[in-house]
Coordinates of C-alpha atoms in Angstrom, one line a residue:
X291 CA 280.4 -79.6 115.7
X292 CA 277.8 -77.2 117.0
X293 CA 279.4 -74.5 114.7
X294 CA 279.1 -76.9 111.7
X295 CA 275.6 -77.8 112.6
X296 CA 274.6 -74.1 112.9
X297 CA 276.2 -73.1 109.7
X298 CA 274.6 -75.8 107.6
X299 CA 271.1 -75.2 109.4
X300 CA 271.4 -71.5 108.7
X301 CA 272.7 -71.6 105.2
X302 CA 270.8 -74.6 103.7
X303 CA 267.6 -76.5 103.9
X304 CA 269.4 -79.7 104.6
X305 CA 267.9 -81.7 107.6
X306 CA 270.5 -80.6 110.1
X307 CA 269.4 -79.1 113.5
X308 CA 271.4 -76.4 115.0
X309 CA 272.1 -75.8 118.7
X310 CA 269.1 -74.7 120.9
X311 CA 270.7 -71.4 121.9
X312 CA 272.9 -69.1 119.7
X313 CA 274.9 -66.2 120.8
X314 CA 277.3 -63.9 119.0
X315 CA 280.3 -66.2 119.7
X316 CA 278.5 -69.3 118.2
X317 CA 277.2 -67.2 115.4
X318 CA 280.8 -66.0 114.5
X319 CA 282.1 -69.6 114.5
X320 CA 279.3 -70.5 112.2
X321 CA 280.0 -67.7 109.8
X322 CA 283.6 -68.5 109.8
X323 CA 282.6 -71.9 108.4
X324 CA 280.3 -70.4 105.7
X325 CA 282.8 -71.2 102.8
X326 CA 282.8 -74.9 103.7
X327 CA 278.9 -74.8 103.3
X328 CA 279.6 -73.0 100.0
X329 CA 281.8 -75.9 98.8
X330 CA 279.0 -78.3 99.7
X331 CA 276.3 -76.2 97.8
X332 CA 278.8 -75.7 95.0
X333 CA 279.4 -79.5 94.7
X334 CA 275.7 -80.1 94.6
X335 CA 275.3 -77.4 91.9
X336 CA 278.1 -78.7 89.8
X337 CA 276.8 -82.3 90.0
X338 CA 273.2 -81.3 89.2
X339 CA 274.6 -79.4 86.1
X340 CA 276.7 -82.3 85.0
X341 CA 273.8 -84.8 85.4
X342 CA 271.3 -82.5 83.6
X343 CA 273.7 -82.2 80.6
X344 CA 274.4 -86.0 80.7
X345 CA 270.6 -86.5 80.6
X346 CA 270.4 -84.7 77.4
X347 CA 269.3 -81.2 78.4
X348 CA 270.8 -78.1 76.8
X349 CA 273.5 -76.5 78.9
X350 CA 271.4 -73.3 79.2
X351 CA 268.5 -75.3 80.6
X352 CA 270.8 -77.2 82.8
X353 CA 272.3 -73.8 84.1
X354 CA 268.8 -72.5 84.8
X355 CA 267.8 -75.6 86.7
X356 CA 270.9 -75.4 88.7
X357 CA 270.2 -71.8 89.8
X358 CA 266.7 -73.0 90.8
X359 CA 268.3 -75.9 92.8
X360 CA 270.5 -73.4 94.6
X361 CA 267.5 -71.3 95.4
X362 CA 265.7 -74.4 96.9
X363 CA 268.7 -75.5 98.8
X364 CA 269.1 -72.0 100.4
X365 CA 265.2 -71.3 101.0
X366 CA 265.6 -68.5 98.4
X367 CA 266.8 -66.3 101.3
X368 CA 269.9 -64.9 99.2
X369 CA 267.7 -64.0 96.2
X370 CA 265.1 -62.4 98.7
X371 CA 268.0 -60.5 100.2
X372 CA 269.2 -59.3 96.9
X373 CA 265.8 -58.0 96.0
X374 CA 265.2 -56.3 99.3
X375 CA 268.7 -54.7 99.3
X376 CA 268.3 -53.4 95.7
X377 CA 264.8 -52.0 96.6
X378 CA 266.4 -50.3 99.6
X379 CA 269.3 -48.8 97.7
X380 CA 266.9 -47.5 95.1
X381 CA 264.8 -45.7 97.7
X382 CA 264.9 -42.1 98.7
X383 CA 265.1 -40.9 102.2
X384 CA 267.1 -41.7 105.4
X385 CA 268.3 -45.1 106.4
X386 CA 265.1 -45.6 108.4
X387 CA 263.0 -45.3 105.3
X388 CA 265.2 -47.7 103.4
X389 CA 265.1 -50.3 106.1
X390 CA 261.3 -49.9 106.1
X391 CA 261.1 -50.6 102.4
X392 CA 263.3 -53.6 102.8
X393 CA 261.1 -55.2 105.4
X394 CA 257.8 -54.4 103.5
X395 CA 257.6 -58.0 102.4
X396 CA 257.2 -57.3 98.7
X397 CA 259.6 -56.9 95.8
X398 CA 259.6 -53.5 94.0
X399 CA 260.7 -52.8 90.5
X400 CA 264.3 -52.6 91.4
X401 CA 264.2 -55.8 93.3
X402 CA 262.4 -57.7 90.5
X403 CA 264.9 -56.4 87.9
X404 CA 267.8 -57.5 90.2
X405 CA 266.3 -60.9 90.5
X406 CA 265.8 -61.4 86.7
X407 CA 269.4 -60.2 86.1
X408 CA 271.0 -62.4 88.7
X409 CA 269.1 -65.5 87.7
X410 CA 269.8 -65.0 84.0
X411 CA 273.5 -64.2 84.5
X412 CA 274.1 -67.2 86.7
X413 CA 272.2 -69.5 84.4
X414 CA 274.2 -68.3 81.3
X415 CA 277.4 -68.5 83.0
X416 CA 276.9 -72.0 84.4
X417 CA 275.9 -73.0 80.9
X418 CA 279.1 -71.7 79.5
X419 CA 281.1 -73.4 82.1
X420 CA 279.1 -76.6 81.3
X421 CA 279.9 -76.3 77.7
X422 CA 283.6 -76.5 78.5
X423 CA 283.1 -79.2 81.2
X424 CA 284.6 -76.9 83.9
X425 CA 282.6 -78.2 86.8
X426 CA 285.1 -77.0 89.5
X427 CA 284.6 -73.4 88.4
X428 CA 280.9 -73.8 89.2
X429 CA 281.9 -75.2 92.6
X430 CA 284.3 -72.3 93.3
X431 CA 281.8 -69.6 92.1
X432 CA 279.3 -70.7 94.6
X433 CA 281.9 -71.1 97.5
X434 CA 283.2 -67.6 96.7
X435 CA 279.8 -66.2 97.6
X436 CA 280.2 -67.5 101.1
X437 CA 283.8 -66.3 101.4
X438 CA 282.3 -62.9 100.7
X439 CA 280.0 -63.4 103.7
X440 CA 283.1 -63.8 105.9
X441 CA 284.5 -60.6 104.6
X442 CA 281.2 -58.7 105.0
X443 CA 281.1 -59.8 108.8
X444 CA 284.6 -58.7 109.5
X445 CA 285.4 -56.6 112.6
X446 CA 284.4 -53.1 112.6
X447 CA 281.1 -53.6 110.6
X448 CA 278.0 -52.8 112.9
X449 CA 274.6 -54.3 112.7
X450 CA 271.6 -52.4 111.3
X451 CA 269.0 -51.5 113.9
X452 CA 266.3 -54.1 114.5
X453 CA 268.4 -56.7 112.5
X454 CA 268.1 -59.9 114.3
X455 CA 270.6 -61.8 112.0
X456 CA 272.8 -58.9 111.5
X457 CA 273.0 -58.3 115.3
X458 CA 274.3 -61.9 115.7
X459 CA 277.0 -61.9 112.9
X460 CA 278.0 -58.4 112.1
X461 CA 281.6 -57.6 113.2
X462 CA 282.2 -61.2 114.5
X463 CA 285.0 -62.2 112.1
X464 CA 288.6 -61.6 113.3
X465 CA 291.6 -61.2 110.9
X466 CA 292.4 -64.9 110.7
X467 CA 289.3 -66.0 108.7
X468 CA 289.1 -62.7 106.9
X469 CA 292.6 -63.2 105.4
X470 CA 292.8 -67.1 105.2
X471 CA 289.7 -67.8 103.3
X472 CA 290.2 -65.3 100.5
X473 CA 293.9 -66.6 100.2
X474 CA 292.6 -70.2 100.0
X475 CA 290.0 -69.3 97.4
X476 CA 292.5 -67.4 95.2
X477 CA 294.9 -70.3 95.4
X478 CA 292.1 -72.7 94.3
X479 CA 290.9 -70.4 91.6
X480 CA 294.2 -71.3 89.6
X481 CA 292.3 -74.5 88.5
X482 CA 289.1 -72.5 87.6
X483 CA 290.3 -71.6 84.1
X484 CA 292.7 -74.2 83.0
X485 CA 293.6 -72.7 79.7
X486 CA 294.7 -69.4 81.4
X487 CA 295.9 -70.2 85.0
X488 CA 296.4 -66.4 85.7
X489 CA 292.7 -65.6 85.0
X490 CA 291.1 -67.6 87.8
X491 CA 293.0 -65.8 90.5
X492 CA 292.5 -62.4 88.9
X493 CA 288.7 -63.0 88.8
X494 CA 288.7 -64.2 92.5
X495 CA 290.8 -61.2 93.7
X496 CA 288.6 -58.7 91.7
X497 CA 285.3 -60.2 92.9
X498 CA 286.2 -60.4 96.5
X499 CA 287.7 -57.0 96.4
X500 CA 284.3 -55.6 95.1
X501 CA 282.4 -57.0 98.2
X502 CA 284.4 -54.6 100.4
X503 CA 283.0 -51.2 99.0
X504 CA 279.6 -52.9 98.3
X505 CA 279.3 -53.9 102.0
X506 CA 280.5 -50.5 103.1
X507 CA 278.1 -48.7 100.9
X508 CA 275.2 -50.8 102.2
X509 CA 276.2 -50.4 105.8
X510 CA 276.3 -46.6 105.3
X511 CA 273.1 -46.6 103.4
X512 CA 271.1 -48.7 105.9
X513 CA 272.8 -47.9 109.1
X514 CA 274.5 -51.2 109.5
X515 CA 274.7 -54.8 108.3
X516 CA 271.6 -57.0 107.9
X517 CA 270.8 -60.5 106.7
X518 CA 269.4 -59.0 103.4
X519 CA 272.7 -57.3 102.7
X520 CA 274.5 -60.6 103.2
X521 CA 272.1 -62.3 100.9
X522 CA 272.8 -59.6 98.2
X523 CA 276.6 -60.0 98.8
X524 CA 276.2 -63.8 98.1
X525 CA 274.3 -63.5 94.9
X526 CA 276.3 -60.6 93.4
X527 CA 279.5 -62.5 94.2
X528 CA 278.4 -65.7 92.7
X529 CA 277.1 -64.0 89.6
X530 CA 280.4 -62.1 89.0
X531 CA 282.5 -65.0 89.7
X532 CA 280.7 -67.4 87.4
X533 CA 280.9 -64.8 84.6
X534 CA 284.6 -64.2 85.2
X535 CA 285.4 -67.9 85.3
X536 CA 283.5 -68.4 82.0
X537 CA 285.9 -66.1 80.2
X538 CA 288.7 -67.8 78.2
X539 CA 291.2 -64.9 78.3

């Protein structure tokens, strides 16, 4: 239960208090449960989209409000991580310089552009899914973002220097969760695109596979894994999954 509390307190703003002390073992257990938190957030997102449409809002506005709700439920930390990571990747100089830019506290032009694209893409994709009443696809897209976090924290991935969160979670995930969560996600994705049962699994496999080189590149560029990189992985995965699931084949 401590791991569940820690996962929820880390990844949401829900009024759940984590344990008083956290070590790498506890952090690893919490990260292994991140996809369950993703299901919770995805369920809330799908419910919000459905209620907004039922209330008479256009699906595009409902999708935009859903993206805003997800940002509120996660303290905006994933969007912030996306902006910081893209700014760091767009910088020149060694990893130390890139990390300095990421910690500067402001969003540069690359980060702002990444935020605009991520929010717009997710809003439009959620709207397309709402048009087809495919609420489960919204749930799964959000959950896949947290499955990607498990993959990014797999064994062999080191933490970036001076990264508090990265130091706690980098390299904590053994083979079991790294394999089991993607397999479960791909199996569930059969129901994401009912008109083409093959398309959902194809999207899930492709999106999760992309997180591997993305994480590897960020680790190489920044000298290790950080919380910002994990936030970027979440937002990119959710965006690509929502777009993929919105296709009709």
